[in-house]
Short mmCIF file of C-alpha atoms and ligand atoms in Angstrom, two decimals:
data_model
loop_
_atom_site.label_atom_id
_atom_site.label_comp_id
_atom_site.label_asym_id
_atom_site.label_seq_id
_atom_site.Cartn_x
_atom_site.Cartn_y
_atom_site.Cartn_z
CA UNK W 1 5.77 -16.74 17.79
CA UNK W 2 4.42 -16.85 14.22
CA UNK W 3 3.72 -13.64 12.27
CA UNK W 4 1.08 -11.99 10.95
CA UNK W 5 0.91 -9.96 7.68
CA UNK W 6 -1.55 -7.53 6.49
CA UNK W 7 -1.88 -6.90 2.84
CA UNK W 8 -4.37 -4.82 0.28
CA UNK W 9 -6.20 -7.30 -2.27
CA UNK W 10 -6.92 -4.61 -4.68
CA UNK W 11 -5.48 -1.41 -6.27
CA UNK W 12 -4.48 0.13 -2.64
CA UNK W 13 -6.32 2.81 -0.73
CA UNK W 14 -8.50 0.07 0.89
CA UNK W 15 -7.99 1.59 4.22
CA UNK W 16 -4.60 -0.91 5.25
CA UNK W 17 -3.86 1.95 7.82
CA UNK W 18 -7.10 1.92 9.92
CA UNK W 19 -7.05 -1.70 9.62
CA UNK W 20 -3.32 -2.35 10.24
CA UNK W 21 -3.78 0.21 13.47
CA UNK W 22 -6.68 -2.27 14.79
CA UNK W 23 -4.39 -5.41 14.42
CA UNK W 24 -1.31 -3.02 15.61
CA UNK W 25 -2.89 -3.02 19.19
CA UNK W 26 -1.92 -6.75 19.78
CA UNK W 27 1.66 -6.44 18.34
CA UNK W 28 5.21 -5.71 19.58
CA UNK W 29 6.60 -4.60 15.88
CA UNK W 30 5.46 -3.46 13.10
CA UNK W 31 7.47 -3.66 10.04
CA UNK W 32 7.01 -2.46 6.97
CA UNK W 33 8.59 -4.60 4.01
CA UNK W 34 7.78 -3.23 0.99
CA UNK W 35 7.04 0.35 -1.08
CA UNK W 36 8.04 3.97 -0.23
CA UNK W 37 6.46 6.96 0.93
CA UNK W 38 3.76 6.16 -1.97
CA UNK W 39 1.64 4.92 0.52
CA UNK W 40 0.17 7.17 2.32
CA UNK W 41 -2.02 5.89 5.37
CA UNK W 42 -4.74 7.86 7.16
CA UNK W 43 -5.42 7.08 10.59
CA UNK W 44 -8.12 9.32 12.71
CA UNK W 45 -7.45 9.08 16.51
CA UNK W 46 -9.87 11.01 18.52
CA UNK W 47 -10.87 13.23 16.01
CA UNK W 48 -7.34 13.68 14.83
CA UNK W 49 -6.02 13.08 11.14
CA UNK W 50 -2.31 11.36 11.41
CA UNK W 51 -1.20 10.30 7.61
CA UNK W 52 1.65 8.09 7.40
CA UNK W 53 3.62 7.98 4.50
CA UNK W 54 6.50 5.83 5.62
CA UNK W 55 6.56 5.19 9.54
CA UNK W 56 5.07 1.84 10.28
CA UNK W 57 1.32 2.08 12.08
CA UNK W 58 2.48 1.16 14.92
CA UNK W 59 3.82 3.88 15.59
CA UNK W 60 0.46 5.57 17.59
CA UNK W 61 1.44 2.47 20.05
CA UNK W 62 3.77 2.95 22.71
CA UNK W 63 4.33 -0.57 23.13
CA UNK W 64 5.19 -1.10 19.81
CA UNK W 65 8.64 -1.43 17.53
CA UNK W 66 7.72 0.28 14.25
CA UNK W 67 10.26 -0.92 12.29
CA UNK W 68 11.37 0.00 8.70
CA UNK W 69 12.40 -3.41 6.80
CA UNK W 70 15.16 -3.68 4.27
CA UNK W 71 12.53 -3.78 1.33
CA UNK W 72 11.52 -0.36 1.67
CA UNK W 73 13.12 2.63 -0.31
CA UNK W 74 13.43 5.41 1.90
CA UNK W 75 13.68 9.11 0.94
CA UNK W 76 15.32 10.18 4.13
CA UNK W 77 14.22 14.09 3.97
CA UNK W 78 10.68 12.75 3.98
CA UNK W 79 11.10 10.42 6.56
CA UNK W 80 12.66 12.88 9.11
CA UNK W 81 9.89 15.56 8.23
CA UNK W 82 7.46 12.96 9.33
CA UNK W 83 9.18 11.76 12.04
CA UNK W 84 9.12 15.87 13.27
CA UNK W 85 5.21 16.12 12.19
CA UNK W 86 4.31 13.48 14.21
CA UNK W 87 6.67 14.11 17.06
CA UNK W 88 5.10 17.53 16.82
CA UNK W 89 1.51 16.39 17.71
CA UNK W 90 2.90 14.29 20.66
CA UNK W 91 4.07 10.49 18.82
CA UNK W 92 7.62 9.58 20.43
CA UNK W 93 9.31 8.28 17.43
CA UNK W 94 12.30 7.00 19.21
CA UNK W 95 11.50 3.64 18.78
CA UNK W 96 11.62 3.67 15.39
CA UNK W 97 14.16 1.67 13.79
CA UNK W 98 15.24 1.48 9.72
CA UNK W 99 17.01 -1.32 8.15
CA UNK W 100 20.57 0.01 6.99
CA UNK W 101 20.12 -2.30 3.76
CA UNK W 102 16.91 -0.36 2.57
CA UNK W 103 17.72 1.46 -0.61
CA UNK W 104 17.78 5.38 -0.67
CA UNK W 105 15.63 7.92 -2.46
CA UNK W 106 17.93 10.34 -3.58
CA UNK W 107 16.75 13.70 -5.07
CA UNK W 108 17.76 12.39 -8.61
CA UNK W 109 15.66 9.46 -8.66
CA UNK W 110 12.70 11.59 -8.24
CA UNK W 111 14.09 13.95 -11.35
CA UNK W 112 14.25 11.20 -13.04
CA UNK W 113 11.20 9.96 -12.04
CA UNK W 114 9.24 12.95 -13.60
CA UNK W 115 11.23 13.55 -16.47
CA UNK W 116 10.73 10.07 -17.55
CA UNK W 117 7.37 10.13 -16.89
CA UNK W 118 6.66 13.64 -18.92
CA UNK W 119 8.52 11.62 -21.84
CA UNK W 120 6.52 8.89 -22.41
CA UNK W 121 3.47 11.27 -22.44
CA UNK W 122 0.61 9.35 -23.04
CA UNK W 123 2.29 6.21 -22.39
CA UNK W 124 3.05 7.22 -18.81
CA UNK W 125 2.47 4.73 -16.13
CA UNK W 126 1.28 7.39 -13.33
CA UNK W 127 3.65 7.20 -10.98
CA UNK W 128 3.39 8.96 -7.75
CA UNK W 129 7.07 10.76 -9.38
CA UNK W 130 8.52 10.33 -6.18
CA UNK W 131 11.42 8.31 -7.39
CA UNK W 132 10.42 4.94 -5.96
CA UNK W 133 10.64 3.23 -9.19
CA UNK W 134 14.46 4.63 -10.31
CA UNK W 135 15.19 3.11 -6.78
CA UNK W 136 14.06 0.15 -7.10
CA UNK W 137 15.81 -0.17 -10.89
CA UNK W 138 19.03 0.82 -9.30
CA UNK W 139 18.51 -1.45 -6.41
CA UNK W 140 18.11 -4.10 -9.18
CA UNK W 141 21.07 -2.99 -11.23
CA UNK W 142 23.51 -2.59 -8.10
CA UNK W 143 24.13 0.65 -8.10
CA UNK W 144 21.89 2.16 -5.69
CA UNK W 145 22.74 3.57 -2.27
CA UNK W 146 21.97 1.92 0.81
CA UNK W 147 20.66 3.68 4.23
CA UNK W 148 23.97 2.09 5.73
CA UNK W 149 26.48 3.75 3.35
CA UNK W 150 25.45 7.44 5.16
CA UNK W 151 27.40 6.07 8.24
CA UNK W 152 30.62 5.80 6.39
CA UNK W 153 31.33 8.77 4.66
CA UNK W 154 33.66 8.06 2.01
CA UNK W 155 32.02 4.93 1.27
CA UNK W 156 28.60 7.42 0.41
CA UNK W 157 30.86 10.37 -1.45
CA UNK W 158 32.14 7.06 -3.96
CA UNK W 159 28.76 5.89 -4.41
CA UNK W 160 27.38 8.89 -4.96
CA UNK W 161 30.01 9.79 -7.51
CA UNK W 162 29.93 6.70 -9.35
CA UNK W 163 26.31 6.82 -9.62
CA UNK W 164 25.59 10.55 -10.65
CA UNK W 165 28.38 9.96 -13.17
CA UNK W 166 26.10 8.11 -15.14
CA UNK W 167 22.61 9.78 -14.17
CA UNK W 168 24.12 12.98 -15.20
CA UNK W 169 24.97 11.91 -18.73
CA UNK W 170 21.21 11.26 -18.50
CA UNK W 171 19.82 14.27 -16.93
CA UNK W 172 22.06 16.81 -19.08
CA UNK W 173 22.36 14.75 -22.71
CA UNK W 174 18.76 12.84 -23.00
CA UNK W 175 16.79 15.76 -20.62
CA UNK W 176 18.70 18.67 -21.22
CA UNK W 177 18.55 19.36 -17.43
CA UNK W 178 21.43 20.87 -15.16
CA UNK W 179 23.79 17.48 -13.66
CA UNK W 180 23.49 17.25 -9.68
CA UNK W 181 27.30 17.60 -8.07
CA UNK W 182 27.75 15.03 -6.04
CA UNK W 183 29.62 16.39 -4.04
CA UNK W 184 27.01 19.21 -3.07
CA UNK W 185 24.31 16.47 -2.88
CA UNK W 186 26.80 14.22 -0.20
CA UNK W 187 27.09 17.83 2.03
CA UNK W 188 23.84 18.23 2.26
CA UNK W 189 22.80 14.89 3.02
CA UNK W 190 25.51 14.50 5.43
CA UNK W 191 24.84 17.49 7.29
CA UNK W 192 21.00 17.49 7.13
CA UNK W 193 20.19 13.88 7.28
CA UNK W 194 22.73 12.21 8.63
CA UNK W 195 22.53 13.31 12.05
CA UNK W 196 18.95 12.77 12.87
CA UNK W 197 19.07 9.52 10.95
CA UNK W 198 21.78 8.12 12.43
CA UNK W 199 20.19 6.92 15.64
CA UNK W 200 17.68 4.90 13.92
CA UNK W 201 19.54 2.96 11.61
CA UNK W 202 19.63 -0.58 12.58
CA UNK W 203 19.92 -4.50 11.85
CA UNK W 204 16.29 -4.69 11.52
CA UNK W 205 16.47 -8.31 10.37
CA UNK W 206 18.22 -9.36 14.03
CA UNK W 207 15.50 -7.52 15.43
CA UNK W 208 13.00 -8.69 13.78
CA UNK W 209 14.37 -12.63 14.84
CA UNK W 210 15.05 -11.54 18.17
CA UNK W 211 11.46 -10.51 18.71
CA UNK W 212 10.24 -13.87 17.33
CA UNK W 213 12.49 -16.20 19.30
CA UNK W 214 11.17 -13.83 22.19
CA UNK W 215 7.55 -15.03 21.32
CA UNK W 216 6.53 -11.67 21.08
CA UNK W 217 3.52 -10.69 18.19
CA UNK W 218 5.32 -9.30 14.78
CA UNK W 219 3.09 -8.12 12.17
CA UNK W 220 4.16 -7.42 8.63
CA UNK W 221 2.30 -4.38 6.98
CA UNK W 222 2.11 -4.35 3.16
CA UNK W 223 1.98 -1.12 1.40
CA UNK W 224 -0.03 -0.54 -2.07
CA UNK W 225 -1.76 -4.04 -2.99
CA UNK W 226 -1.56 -7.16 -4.49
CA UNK W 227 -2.74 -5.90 -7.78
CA UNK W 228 0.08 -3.38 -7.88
CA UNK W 229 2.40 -6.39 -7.50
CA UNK W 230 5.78 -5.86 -10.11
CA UNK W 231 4.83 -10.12 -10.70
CA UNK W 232 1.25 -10.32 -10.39
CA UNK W 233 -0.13 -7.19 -10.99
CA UNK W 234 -1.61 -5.29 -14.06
CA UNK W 235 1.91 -4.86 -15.50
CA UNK W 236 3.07 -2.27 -16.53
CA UNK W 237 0.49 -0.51 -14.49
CA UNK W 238 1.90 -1.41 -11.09
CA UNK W 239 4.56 -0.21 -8.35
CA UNK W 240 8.30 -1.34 -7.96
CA UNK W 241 8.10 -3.93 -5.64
CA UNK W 242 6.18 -6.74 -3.96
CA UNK W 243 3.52 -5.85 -1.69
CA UNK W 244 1.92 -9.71 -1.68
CA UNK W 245 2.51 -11.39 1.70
CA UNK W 246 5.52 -13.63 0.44
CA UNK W 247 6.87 -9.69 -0.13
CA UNK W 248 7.34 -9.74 3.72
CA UNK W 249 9.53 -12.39 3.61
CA UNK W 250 12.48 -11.06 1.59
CA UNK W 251 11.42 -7.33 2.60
CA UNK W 252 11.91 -8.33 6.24
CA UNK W 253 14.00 -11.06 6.38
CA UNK W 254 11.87 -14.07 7.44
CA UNK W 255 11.51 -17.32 6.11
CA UNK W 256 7.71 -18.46 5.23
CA UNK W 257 7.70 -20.51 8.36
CA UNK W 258 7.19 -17.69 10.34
CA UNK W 259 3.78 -16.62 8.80
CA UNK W 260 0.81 -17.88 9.96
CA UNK W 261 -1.81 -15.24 10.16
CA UNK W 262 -2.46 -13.26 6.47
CA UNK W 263 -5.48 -10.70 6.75
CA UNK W 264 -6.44 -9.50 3.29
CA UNK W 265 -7.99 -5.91 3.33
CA UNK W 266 -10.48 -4.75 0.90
CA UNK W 267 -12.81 -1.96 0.37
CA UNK W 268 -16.50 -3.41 -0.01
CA UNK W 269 -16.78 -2.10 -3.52
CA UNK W 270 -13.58 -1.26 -5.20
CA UNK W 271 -11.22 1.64 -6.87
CA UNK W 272 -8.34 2.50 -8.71
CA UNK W 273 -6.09 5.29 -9.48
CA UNK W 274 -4.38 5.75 -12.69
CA UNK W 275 -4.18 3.59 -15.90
CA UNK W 276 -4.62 0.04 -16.54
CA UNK W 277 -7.81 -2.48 -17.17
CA UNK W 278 -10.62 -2.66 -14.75
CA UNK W 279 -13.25 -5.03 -15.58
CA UNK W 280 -15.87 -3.66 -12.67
CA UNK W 281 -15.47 -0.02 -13.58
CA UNK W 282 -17.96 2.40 -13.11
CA UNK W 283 -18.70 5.65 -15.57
CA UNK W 284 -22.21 6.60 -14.43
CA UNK W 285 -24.00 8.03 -10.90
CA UNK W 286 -23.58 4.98 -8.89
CA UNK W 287 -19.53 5.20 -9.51
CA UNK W 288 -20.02 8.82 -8.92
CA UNK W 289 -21.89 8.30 -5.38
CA UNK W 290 -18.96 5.85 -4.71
CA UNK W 291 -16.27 8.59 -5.20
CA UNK W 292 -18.63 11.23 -3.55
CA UNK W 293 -18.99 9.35 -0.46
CA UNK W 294 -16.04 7.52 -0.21
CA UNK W 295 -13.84 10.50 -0.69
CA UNK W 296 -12.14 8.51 -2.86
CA UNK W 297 -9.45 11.04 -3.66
CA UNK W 298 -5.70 10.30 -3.44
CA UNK W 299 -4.32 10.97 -0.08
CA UNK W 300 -1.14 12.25 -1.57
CA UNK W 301 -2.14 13.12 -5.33
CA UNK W 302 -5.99 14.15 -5.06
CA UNK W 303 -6.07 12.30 -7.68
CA UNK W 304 -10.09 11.07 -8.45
CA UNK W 305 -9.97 7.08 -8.11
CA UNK W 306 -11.62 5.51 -10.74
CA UNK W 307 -15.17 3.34 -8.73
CA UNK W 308 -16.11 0.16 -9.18
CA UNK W 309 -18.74 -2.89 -7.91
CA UNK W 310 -16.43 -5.32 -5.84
CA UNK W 311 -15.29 -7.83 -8.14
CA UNK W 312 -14.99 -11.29 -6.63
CA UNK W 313 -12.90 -12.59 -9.42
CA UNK W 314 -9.89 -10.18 -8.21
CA UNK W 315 -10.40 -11.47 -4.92
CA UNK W 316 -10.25 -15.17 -5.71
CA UNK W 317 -7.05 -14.42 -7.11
CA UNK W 318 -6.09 -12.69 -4.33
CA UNK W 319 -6.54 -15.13 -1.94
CA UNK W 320 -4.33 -17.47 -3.55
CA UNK W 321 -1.30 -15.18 -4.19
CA UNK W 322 -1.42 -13.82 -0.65
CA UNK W 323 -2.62 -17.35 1.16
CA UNK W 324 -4.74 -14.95 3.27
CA UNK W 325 -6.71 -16.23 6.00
CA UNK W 326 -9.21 -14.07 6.57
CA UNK W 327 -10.47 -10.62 5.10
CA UNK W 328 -11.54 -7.47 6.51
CA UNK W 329 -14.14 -4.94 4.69
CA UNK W 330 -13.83 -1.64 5.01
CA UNK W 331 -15.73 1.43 4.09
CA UNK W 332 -19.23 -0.64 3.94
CA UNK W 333 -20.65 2.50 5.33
CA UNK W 334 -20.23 3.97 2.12
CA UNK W 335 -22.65 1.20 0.46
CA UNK W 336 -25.59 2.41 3.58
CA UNK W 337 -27.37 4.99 0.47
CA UNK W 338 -27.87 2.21 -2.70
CA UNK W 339 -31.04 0.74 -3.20
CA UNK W 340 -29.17 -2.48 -5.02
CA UNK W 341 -25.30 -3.96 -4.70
CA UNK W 342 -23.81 -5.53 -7.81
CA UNK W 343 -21.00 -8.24 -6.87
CA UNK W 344 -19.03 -9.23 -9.72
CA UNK W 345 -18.99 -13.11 -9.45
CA UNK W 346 -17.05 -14.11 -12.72
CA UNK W 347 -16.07 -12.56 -16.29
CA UNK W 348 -17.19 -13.05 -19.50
CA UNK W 349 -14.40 -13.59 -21.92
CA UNK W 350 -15.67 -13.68 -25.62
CA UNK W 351 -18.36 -15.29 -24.33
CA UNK W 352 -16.58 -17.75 -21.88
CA UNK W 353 -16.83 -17.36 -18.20
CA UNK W 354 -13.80 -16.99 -15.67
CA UNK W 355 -14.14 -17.82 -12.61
CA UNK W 356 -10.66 -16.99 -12.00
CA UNK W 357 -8.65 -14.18 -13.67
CA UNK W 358 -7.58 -14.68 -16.88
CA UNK W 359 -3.75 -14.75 -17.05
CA UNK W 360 -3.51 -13.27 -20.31
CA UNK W 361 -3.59 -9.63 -19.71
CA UNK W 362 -5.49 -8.90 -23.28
CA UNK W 363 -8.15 -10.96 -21.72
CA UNK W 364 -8.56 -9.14 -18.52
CA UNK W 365 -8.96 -6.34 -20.67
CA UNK W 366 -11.70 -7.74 -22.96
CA UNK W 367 -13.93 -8.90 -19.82
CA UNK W 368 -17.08 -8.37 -18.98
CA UNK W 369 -18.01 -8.65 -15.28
CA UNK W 370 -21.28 -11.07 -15.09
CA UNK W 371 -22.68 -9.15 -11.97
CA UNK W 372 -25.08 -10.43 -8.81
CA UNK W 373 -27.29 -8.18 -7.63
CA UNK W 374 -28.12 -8.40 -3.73
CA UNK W 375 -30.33 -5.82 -1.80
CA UNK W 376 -29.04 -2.86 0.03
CA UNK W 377 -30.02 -2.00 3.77
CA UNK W 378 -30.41 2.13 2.96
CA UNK W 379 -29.33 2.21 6.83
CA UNK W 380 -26.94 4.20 8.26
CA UNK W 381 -24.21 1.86 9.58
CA UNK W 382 -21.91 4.19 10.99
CA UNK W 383 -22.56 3.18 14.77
CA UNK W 384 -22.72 -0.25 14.48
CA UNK W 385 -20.47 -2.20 16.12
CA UNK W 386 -21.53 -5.75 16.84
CA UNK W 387 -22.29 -8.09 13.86
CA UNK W 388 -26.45 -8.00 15.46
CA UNK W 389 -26.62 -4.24 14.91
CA UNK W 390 -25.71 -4.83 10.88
CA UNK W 391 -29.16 -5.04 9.41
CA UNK W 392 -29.66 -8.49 7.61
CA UNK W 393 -28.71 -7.24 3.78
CA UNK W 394 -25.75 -5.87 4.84
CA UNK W 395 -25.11 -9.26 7.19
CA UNK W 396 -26.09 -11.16 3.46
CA UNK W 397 -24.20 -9.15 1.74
CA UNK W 398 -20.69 -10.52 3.73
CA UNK W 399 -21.95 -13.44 3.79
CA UNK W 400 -22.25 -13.53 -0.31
CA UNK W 401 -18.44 -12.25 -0.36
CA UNK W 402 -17.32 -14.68 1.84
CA UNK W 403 -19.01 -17.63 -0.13
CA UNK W 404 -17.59 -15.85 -3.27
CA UNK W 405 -14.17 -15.30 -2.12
CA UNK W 406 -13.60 -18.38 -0.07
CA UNK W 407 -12.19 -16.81 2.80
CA UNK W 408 -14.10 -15.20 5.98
CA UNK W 409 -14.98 -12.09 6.55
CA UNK W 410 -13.04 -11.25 9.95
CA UNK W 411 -13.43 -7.06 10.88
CA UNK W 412 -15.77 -4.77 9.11
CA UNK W 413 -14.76 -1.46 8.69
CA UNK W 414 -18.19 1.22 8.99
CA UNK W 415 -16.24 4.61 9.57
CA UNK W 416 -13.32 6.48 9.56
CA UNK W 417 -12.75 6.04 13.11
CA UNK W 418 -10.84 4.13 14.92
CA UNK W 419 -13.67 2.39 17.16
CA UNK W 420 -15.72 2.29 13.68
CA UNK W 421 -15.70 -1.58 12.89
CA UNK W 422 -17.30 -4.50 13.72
CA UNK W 423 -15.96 -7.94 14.59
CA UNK W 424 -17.77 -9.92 11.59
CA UNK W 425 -15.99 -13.12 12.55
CA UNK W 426 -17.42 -13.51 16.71
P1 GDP C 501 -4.61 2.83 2.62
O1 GDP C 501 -3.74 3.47 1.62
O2 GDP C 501 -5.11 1.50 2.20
O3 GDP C 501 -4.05 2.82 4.01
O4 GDP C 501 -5.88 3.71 2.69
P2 GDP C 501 -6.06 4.98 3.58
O5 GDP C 501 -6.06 4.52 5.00
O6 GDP C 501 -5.23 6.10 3.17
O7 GDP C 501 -7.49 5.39 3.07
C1 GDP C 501 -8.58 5.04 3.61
C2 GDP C 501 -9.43 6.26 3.88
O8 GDP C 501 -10.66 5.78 4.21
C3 GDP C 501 -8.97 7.07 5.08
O9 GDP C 501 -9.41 8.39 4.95
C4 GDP C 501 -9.66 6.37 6.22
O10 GDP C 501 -9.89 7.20 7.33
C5 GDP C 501 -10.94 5.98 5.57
N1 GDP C 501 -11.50 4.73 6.05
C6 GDP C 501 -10.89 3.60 6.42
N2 GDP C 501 -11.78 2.65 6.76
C7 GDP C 501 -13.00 3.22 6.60
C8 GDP C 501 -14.33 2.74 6.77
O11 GDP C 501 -14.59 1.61 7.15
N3 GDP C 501 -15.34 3.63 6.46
C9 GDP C 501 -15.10 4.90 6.03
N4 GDP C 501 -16.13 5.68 5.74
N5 GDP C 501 -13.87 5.36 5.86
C10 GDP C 501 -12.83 4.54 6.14
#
């Protein structure tokens, strides 16, 4: 049975987990292949708030495998205190399964994670200092720890000792910080983590083939977003890993061949948190309205996300690094107040337009969006739930991004909730 992935197309928060939950309902497994617990999903299920910071989506579903793929870096104290949150409002987690070659998040990669950040001061990336980046960087230079070394014990205390050996000459000599004993660090994750974790761990990548060769539906959820990509994102301003759709394929362990369905998600105007260039920003009251009523806050910084007009150029681009075969919209509601939409079509480069992003980074920073205006509906769109009750500007509206983008326009998202879209593509 081919696979499905779902990916965000911009900067992240464009509402993967509502969206992800929707497709979620048709699946058997859900993996997650890329990221760490910087992702931070919001789901509302009859009224209730459920945020997801590592477990797959799929989890609400009791008919579904949420499965945590070897590209993930997994802080296993978080994942076990949201595995009890959520078993504490009623979720059986015991389905859950976690690759034993993901990487760990050990409490010195977060250290490290802040201290390094606090040192390059204004030339900090904004990291969500959760340590997913060391990870990664020791995944890359071989010695990180993998979820499967907690099963053999001496193989962990050797890692662990090889590894701080060298972290501590950091923490104490560059940081002036206290070392971390390694031996006090293997107790307590033996005793606290191992345990619980234990039962979990699994070969997610047999799994994951087993379910395909069974024909049953596998769908691949991306954290962050393709502009956050390590290769084709605003470097240096991006996460650790690869959340385009090829991402699925070495952060699951599938070959291309299995993918045959990749829905893009994006929010119907746009944001971003932190540093880096953003041609559509917004500093006056319309990227103010956009925050206001689009709460765009960080789930797990409250930080303020920086608004913008959607910007069709990004898009273009990220149709072609993702393949994706359809798009959903989310948070149009959000648009229901302006009098006039701006859709950024193309850039103006020193007085050259770009119809498709400039790959020299200096460039993307230097551009001017070259903006479409397009009527709004001033309707509330909140109970609308068949493409005829969208009023006609906000049906022209999709229509303009799907003639821009060059991909259709399959779910529309118009509320929190999960019964809050619309099925653009019927
Ligand atoms: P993610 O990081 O991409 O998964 O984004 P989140 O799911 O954390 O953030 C999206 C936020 O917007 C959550 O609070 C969702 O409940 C909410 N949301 C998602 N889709 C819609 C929508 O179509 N309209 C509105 N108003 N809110 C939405």
């Amino acid at each position: 049975m081919p696979a499905t992935v779902v990916v965000g197309t911009q900067w992240g928060d464009e509402g993967k987990g509502k969206v992800t939950d929707l497709i979620a309902r048709d699946m058997s497994m859900v993996v997650r292949y890329q990221g760490g617990h910087n992702a931070g999903h919001t789901l509302v299920v009859d009224g209730e708030s459920f945020a997801l910071q590592l477990v797959p989506s799929g989890v609400l579903y009791e008919h579904v495998t949420p499965v945590i793929g070897n590209g993930v870096v997994v802080d296993p104290f978080v994942l076990l205190e949201e595995v009890a949150t959520l078993e504490s409002k009623g979720v059986d987690c015991s389905r859950l399964k976690v690759s034993g070659n993901a990487h760990l998040i050990l409490p010195y990669h977060q250290e490290l994670d802040m201290l390094t950040e606090r040192y390059l001061g204004k030339n900090k990336l904004g990291t969500t200092k959760r340590g997913i980046g060391p990870t990664y960087a020791d995944k890359a230079t071989r010695v990180g720890i993998r979820v499967q070394d907690l099963l053999d014990e001496k193989i962990f205390r050797e890692k662990l000792e090889a590894v701080l050996g060298d972290k501590n000459t950091v923490l104490t000599r560059v940081y002036n910080r206290l070392p971390t004993d390694p031996a006090e660090l293997a107790d307590r994750v033996l005793t606290e983590v191992v345990p619980r974790l234990a039962p979990y761990v699994s070969d997610t990548v047999g799994l994951v083939h087993d379910a395909l060769d069974g024909d049953r539906e596998v769908l691949f959820e991306g954290a962050q977003a393709t502009f956050l990509d390590l290769d084709h994102g605003t470097y240096p301003f991006v996460t650790s890993s690869n959340p385009v759709a090829g991402g699925a394929c070495t952060g699951a362990g599938v070959g291309p061949r299995h993918i045959q369905r990749v829905v893009g998600i994006a929010k119907a105007y746009i944001t971003r948190v932190g540093a880096g260039p953003f041609p559509t920003e917004l500093h006056d009251e319309d990227g103010d309205t956009l925050v206001d009523r689009g709460h765009e806050f960080g789930t797990n910084t409250g930080r303020r996300r920086r608004p913008g007009w959607f910007d069709a150029v990004m898009m273009r681009q990220a149709v072609r690094l993702n393949s994706l075969s359809e798009v959903a919209i989310t948070k149009l509601d959000i648009l229901d107040t302006f009098d006039s939409l701006k859709v950024c079509v193309a850039y103006d480069v020193g007085g050259e337009r770009h119809e498709h992003l400039p790959y020299h980074q200096s460039d993307l920073h230097a551009a001017k969006p070259i903006y479409e205006e397009l009527p709004g509906w001033r309707t509330d769109l909140t109970s609308a739930r068949s493409r005829s009750d969208l009023p006609p500007e906000a049906v022209d509206y999709l229509g303009f991004l799907e003639e821009q983008i060059r991909a259709p326009v399959s779910l529309v998202g118009v509320g929190p909730g999960r019964d809050q879209f619309v099925d653009f593509g019927s």
